[in-house]
Short mmCIF file of C-alpha atoms in Angstrom, two decimals:
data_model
loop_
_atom_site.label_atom_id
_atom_site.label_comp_id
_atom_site.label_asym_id
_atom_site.label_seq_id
_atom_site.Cartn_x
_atom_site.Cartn_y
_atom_site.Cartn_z
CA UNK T 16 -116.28 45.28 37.49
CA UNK T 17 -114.66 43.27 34.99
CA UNK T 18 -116.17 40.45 33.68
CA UNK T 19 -115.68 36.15 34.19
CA UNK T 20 -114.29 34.88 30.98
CA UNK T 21 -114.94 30.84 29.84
CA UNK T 22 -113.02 29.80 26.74
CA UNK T 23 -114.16 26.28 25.43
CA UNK T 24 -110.78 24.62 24.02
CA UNK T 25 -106.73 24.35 25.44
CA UNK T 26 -105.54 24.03 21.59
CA UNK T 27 -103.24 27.44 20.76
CA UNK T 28 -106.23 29.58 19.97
CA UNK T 29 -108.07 28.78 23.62
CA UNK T 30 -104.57 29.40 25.67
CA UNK T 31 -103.62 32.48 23.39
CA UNK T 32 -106.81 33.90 23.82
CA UNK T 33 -106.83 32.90 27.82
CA UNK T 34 -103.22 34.53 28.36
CA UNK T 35 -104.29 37.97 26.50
CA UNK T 36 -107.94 38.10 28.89
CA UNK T 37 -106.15 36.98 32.17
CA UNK T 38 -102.88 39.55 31.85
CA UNK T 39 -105.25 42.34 31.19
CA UNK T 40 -107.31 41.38 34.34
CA UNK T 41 -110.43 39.19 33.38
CA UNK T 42 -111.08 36.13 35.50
CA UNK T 43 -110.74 34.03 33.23
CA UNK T 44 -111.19 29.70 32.64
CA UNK T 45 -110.32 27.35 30.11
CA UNK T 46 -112.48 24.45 29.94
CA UNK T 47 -111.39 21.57 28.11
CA UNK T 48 -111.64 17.46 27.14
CA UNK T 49 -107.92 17.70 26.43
CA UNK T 50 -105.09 20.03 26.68
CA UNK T 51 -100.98 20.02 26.35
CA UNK T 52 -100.23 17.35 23.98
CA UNK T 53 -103.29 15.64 23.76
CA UNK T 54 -104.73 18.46 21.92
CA UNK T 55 -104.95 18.80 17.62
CA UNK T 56 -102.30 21.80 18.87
CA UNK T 57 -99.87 19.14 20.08
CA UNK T 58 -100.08 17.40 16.34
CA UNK T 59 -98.93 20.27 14.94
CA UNK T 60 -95.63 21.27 13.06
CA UNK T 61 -96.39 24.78 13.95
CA UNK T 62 -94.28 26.55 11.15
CA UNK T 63 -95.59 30.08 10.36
CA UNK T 64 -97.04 29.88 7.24
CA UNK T 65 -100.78 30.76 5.57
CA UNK T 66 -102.32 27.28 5.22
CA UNK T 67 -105.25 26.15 4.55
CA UNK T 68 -107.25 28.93 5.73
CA UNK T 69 -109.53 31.55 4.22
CA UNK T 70 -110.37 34.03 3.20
CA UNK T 71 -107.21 35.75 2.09
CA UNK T 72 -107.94 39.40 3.38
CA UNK T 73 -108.67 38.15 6.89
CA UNK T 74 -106.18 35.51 7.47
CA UNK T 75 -102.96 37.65 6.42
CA UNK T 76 -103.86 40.55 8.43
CA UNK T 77 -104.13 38.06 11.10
CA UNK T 78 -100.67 36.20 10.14
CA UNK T 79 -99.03 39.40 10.00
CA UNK T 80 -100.08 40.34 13.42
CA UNK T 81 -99.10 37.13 14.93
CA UNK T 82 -95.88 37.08 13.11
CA UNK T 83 -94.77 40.65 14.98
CA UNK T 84 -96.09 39.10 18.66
CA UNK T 85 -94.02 35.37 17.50
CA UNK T 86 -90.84 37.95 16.84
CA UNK T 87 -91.00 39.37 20.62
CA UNK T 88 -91.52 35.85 21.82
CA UNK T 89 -88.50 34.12 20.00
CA UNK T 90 -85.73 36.24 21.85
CA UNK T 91 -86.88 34.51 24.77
CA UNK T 92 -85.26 31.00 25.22
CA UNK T 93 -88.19 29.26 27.53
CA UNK T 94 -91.04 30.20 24.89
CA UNK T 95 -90.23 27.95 22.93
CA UNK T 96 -90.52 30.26 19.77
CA UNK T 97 -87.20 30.34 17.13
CA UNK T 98 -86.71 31.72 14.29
CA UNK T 99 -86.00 29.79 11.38
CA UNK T 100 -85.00 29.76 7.49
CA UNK T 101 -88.20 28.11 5.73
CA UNK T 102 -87.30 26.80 2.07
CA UNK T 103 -90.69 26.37 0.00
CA UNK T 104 -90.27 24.26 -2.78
CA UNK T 105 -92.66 23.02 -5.95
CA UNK T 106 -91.81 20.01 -8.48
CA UNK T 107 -92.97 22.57 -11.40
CA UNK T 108 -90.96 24.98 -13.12
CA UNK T 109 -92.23 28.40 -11.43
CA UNK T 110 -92.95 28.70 -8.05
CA UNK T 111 -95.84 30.94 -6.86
CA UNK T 112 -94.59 33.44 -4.65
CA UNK T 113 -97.61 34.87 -1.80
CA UNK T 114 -97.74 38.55 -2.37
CA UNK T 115 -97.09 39.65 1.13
CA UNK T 116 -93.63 37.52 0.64
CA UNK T 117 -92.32 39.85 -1.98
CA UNK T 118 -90.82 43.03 -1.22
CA UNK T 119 -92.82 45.59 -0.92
CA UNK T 120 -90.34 49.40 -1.72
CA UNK T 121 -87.85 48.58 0.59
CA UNK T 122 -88.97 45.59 2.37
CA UNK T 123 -90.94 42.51 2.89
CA UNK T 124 -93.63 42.28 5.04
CA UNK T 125 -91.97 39.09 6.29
CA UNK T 126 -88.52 38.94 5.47
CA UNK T 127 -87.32 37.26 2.22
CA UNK T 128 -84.07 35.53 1.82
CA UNK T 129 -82.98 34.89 -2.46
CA UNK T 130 -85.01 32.26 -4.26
CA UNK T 131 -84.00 28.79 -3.72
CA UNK T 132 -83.35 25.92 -5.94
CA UNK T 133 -83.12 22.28 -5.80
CA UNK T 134 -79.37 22.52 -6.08
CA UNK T 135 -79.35 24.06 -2.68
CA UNK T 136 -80.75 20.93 -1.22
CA UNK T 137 -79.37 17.81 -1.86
CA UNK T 138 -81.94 15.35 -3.55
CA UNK T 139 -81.71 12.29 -5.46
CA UNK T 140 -83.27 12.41 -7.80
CA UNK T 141 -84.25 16.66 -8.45
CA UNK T 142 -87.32 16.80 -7.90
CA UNK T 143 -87.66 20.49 -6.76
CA UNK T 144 -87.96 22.39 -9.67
CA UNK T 145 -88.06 26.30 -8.20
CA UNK T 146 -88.62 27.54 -4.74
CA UNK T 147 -88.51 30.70 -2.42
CA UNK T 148 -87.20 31.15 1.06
CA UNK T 149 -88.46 33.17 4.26
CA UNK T 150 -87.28 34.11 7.61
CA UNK T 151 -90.42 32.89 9.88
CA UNK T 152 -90.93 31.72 13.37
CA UNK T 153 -91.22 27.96 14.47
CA UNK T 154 -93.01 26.97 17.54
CA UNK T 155 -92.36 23.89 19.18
CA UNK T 156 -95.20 22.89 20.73
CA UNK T 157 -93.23 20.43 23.32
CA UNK T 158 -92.35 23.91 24.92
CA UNK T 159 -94.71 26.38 23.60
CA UNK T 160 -97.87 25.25 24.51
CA UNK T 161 -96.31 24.60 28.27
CA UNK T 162 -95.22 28.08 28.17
CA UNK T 163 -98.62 29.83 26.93
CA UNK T 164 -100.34 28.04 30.00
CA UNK T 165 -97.32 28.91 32.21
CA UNK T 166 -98.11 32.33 31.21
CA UNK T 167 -101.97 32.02 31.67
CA UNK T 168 -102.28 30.15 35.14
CA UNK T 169 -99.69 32.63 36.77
CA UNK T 170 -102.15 35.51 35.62
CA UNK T 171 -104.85 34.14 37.18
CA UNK T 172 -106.16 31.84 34.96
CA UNK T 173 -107.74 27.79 35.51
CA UNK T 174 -107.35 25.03 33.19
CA UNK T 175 -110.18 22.78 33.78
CA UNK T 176 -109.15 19.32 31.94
CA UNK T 177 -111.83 16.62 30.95
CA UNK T 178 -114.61 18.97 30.45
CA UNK T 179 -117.35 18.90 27.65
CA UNK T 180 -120.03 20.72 27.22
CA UNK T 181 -122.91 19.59 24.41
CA UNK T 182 -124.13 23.10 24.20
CA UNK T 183 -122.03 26.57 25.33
CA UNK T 184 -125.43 26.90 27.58
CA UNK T 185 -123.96 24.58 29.55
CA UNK T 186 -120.90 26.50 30.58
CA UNK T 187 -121.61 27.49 34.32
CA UNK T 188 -123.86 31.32 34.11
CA UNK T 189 -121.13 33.18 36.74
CA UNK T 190 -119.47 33.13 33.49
CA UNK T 191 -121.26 36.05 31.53
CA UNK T 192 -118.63 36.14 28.29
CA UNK T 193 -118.20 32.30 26.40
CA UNK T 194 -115.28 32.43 24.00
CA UNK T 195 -115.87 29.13 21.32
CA UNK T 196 -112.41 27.83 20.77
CA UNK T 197 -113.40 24.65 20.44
CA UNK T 198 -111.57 23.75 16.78
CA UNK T 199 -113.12 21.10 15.04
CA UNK T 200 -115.24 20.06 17.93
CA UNK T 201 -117.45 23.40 16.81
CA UNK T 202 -119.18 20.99 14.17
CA UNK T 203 -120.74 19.29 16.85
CA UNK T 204 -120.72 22.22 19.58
CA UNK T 205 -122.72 25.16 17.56
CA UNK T 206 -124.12 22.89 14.73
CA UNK T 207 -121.79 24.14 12.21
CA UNK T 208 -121.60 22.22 9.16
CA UNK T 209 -118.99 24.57 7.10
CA UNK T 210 -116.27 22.50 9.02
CA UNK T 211 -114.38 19.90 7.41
CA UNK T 212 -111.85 17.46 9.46
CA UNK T 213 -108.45 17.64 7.41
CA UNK T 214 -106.36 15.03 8.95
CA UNK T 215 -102.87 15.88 9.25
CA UNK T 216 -100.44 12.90 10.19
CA UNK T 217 -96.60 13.74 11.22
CA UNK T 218 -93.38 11.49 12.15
CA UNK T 219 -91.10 12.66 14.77
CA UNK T 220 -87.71 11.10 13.96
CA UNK T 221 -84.76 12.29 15.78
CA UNK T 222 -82.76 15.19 14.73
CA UNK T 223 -81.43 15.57 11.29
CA UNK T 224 -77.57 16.48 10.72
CA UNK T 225 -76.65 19.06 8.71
CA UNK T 226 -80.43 20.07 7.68
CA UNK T 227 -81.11 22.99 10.24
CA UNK T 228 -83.70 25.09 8.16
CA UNK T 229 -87.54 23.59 7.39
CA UNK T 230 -88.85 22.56 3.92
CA UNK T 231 -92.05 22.30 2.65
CA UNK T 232 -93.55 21.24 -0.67
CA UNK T 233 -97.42 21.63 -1.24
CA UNK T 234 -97.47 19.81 -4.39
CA UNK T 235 -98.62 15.94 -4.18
CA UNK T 236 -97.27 14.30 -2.36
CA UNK T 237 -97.23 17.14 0.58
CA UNK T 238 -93.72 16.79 2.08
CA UNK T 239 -92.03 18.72 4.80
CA UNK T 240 -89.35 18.68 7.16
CA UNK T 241 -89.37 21.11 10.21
CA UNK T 242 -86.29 20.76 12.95
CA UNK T 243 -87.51 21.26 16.69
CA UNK T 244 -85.11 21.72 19.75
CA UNK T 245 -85.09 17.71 20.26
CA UNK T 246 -86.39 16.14 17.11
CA UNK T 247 -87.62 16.68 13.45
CA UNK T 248 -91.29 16.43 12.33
CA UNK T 249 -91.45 14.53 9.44
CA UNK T 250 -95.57 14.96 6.99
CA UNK T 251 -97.10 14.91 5.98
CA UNK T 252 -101.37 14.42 4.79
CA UNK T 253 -104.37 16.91 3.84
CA UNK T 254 -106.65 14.93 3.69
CA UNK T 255 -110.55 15.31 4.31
CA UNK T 256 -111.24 12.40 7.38
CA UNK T 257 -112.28 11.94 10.58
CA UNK T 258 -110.02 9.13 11.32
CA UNK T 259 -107.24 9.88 14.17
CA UNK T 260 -105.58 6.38 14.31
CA UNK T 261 -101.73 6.63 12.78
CA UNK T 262 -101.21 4.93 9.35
CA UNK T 263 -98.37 2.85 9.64
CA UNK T 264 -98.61 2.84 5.73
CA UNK T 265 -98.90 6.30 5.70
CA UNK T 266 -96.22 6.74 7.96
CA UNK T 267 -93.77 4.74 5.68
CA UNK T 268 -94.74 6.48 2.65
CA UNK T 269 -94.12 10.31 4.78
CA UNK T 270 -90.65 8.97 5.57
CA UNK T 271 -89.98 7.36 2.28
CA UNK T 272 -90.62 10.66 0.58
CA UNK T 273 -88.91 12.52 2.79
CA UNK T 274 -85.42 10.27 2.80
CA UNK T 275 -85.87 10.36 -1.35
CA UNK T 276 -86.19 14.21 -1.32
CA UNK T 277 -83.80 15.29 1.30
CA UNK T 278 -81.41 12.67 0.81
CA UNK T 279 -80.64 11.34 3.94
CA UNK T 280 -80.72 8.11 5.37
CA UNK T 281 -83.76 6.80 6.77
CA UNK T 282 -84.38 7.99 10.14
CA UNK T 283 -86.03 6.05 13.46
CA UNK T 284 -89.57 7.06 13.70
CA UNK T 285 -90.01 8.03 17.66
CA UNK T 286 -93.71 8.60 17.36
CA UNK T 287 -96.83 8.99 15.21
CA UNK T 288 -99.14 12.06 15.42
CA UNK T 289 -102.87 12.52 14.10
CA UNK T 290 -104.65 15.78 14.30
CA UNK T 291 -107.35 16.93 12.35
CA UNK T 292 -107.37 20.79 11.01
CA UNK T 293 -110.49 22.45 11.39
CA UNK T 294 -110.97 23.97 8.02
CA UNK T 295 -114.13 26.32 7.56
CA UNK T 296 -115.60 26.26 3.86
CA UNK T 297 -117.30 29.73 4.67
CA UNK T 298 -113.53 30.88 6.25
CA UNK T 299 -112.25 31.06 9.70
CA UNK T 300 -114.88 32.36 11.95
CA UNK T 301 -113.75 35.44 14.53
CA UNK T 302 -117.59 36.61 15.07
CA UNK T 303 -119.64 37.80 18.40
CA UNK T 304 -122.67 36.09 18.69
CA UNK T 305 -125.14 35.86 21.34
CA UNK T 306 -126.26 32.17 23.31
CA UNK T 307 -129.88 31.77 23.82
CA UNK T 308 -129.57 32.71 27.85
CA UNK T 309 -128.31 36.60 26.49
CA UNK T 310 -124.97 35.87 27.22
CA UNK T 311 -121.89 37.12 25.11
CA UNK T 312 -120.52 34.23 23.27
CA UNK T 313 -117.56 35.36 20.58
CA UNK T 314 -115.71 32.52 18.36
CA UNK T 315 -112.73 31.41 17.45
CA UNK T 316 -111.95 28.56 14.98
CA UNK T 317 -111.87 27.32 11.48
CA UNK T 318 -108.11 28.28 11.39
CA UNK T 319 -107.48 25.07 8.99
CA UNK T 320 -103.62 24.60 9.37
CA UNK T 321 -103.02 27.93 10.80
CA UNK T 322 -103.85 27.76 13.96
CA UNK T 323 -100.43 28.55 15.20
CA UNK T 324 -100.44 30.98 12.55
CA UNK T 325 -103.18 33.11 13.16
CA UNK T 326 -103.38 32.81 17.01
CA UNK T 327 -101.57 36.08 18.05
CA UNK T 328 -104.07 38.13 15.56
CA UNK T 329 -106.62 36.35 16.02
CA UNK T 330 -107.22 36.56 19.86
CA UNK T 331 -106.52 40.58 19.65
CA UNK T 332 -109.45 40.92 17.63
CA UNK T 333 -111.19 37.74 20.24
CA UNK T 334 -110.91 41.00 23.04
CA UNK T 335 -112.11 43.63 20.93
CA UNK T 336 -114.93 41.81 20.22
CA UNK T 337 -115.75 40.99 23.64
CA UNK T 338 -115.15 43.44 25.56
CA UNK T 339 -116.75 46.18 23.09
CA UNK T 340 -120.03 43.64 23.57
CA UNK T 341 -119.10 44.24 27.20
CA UNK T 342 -119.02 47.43 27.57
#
């Protein structure tokens, strides 16, 4: 008999893991104070890309893995998945290039296009000094998060909205595996105090002409521009708070930067989005544990910003854990 599955959190880590337990046949729940949009998930720009995660030799095996499931998903229309030119840029001379970008013999391990330079886009005045372009997916979580639960409730799966627990204990005991994908709400959940809130805030503007391919810039200010289906997000902040009310300042400074380094004229802002990335000091935290009532409790979380990235990877190795505990 197989057994009843509970995941704490509806962010892209608790419906990833619920659609890879309930299509191989687990009963399986998702309990949850928010889900869809209202989630950190929903926040998200949800470009693949390594971010703000560790530690190294976890997370890429991880990214890799979910990079090869994003590549199936893409070639279907309703996913919501895409594939997409990424343009990483830095205001100083030399760019650093992440090893598992560069070719490796004959190939990448995700696809490289040539090295990009400021004079490929358009800013006044050049402030991109060197940069380095990939061939990664883009999820847009208007349509991929609906699809992952699309995929999950069909399979057998519940989504149980407005739902939280103080303790995993207190998930019902007909549930005999607990999976913890409860994102920054872990601090509070299991007590953990290697999580730190990095707030993230976004613009959606509508979309821009003539810029089809996403660019980022990690150096200070962060900037980045990622094209959805309907609309562009425009960021962006890192920065260590708690605070999930939009900054109109903030947001006039994200679009400001953006219009300067793009060159474009400044766009409508449609909306405002806050999320906080759950960033573990000690690293992201894939582990099987046991609660104090014996049952089989594995987490997820302290993906930073890669939630989207490392979901796919992540949740394989979720199963293995559990169901070897299982067994």
């Amino acid at each position: 008999m197989k057994h009843q599955v509970a995941i704490v959190g509806a962010g892209v880590s608790g419906l990833t893991c619920g659609v890879i337990f309930a299509e191989r046949g687990y009963r399986t729940a998702i309990f949850a104070k928010e889900i869809g949009q209202q989630t950190t998930s929903g926040a998200a720009a949800a470009l693949w890309f390594p971010y703000d995660a560790e530690p190294a030799d976890k997370v890429i095996p991880w990214a890799l893995g979910t990079y090869r499931t994003l590549i199936h998903l893409a070639s279907n229309s309703d996913s919501g998945v895409s594939m997409i030119e990424l343009r990483q840029f830095s205001r100083a001379e030399k760019i650093h290039i992440p090893e598992w970008a560069i070719p490796l013999g004959a190939r990448a391990l995700v696809p490289s296009l040539p090295p990009v330079m400021s004079s490929q886009v358009e800013t006044s005045p050049k402030i991109f000094k060197s940069g380095f372009s990939l061939r990664v997916p883009l999820m847009d979580t208007t349509i991929y998060l609906d699809y992952l639960a699309n995929r999950f409730v069909p399979a057998g799966g519940s989504i149980v909205p407005n739902t939280y627990f103080a303790h995993l204990e207190d998930v019902d005991p007909k549930f005999d595996v607990v999976i913890n994908c409860a994102g920054i709400g872990a601090r509070e959940l299991v007590r953990d105090t290697d999580l730190e809130p990095h707030r993230g805030q976004v613009a959606i503007v509508p979309r821009i002409k003539d810029l089809p391919y996403a660019v980022v810039c990690d150096d200070a200010p962060l900037m980045y521009a990622i094209p959805r289906r309907n609309d562009y997000v425009l960021g962006g902040t890192n920065e260590l708070s708690n605070d999930l009310a939009a900054d109109s300042a903030t947001t006039t400074r994200i679009v400001a930067e953006c219009t300067r380094a793009l060159k474009i004229e400044k766009p409508n802002v449609l909306a405002e989005r806050v999320g906080l990335r759950p960033f573990r000091k000690s690293g992201v935290r894939v582990e099987r544990d046991q609660l104090r009532d014996g049952r089989t409790v594995v987490h997820n979380y302290g993906h930073g910003g890669s939630g989207f990235t490392l979901s796919w990877g992540c949740a394989e190795g979720v199963f293995e854990l559990a169901t070897e505990s299982a067994a």
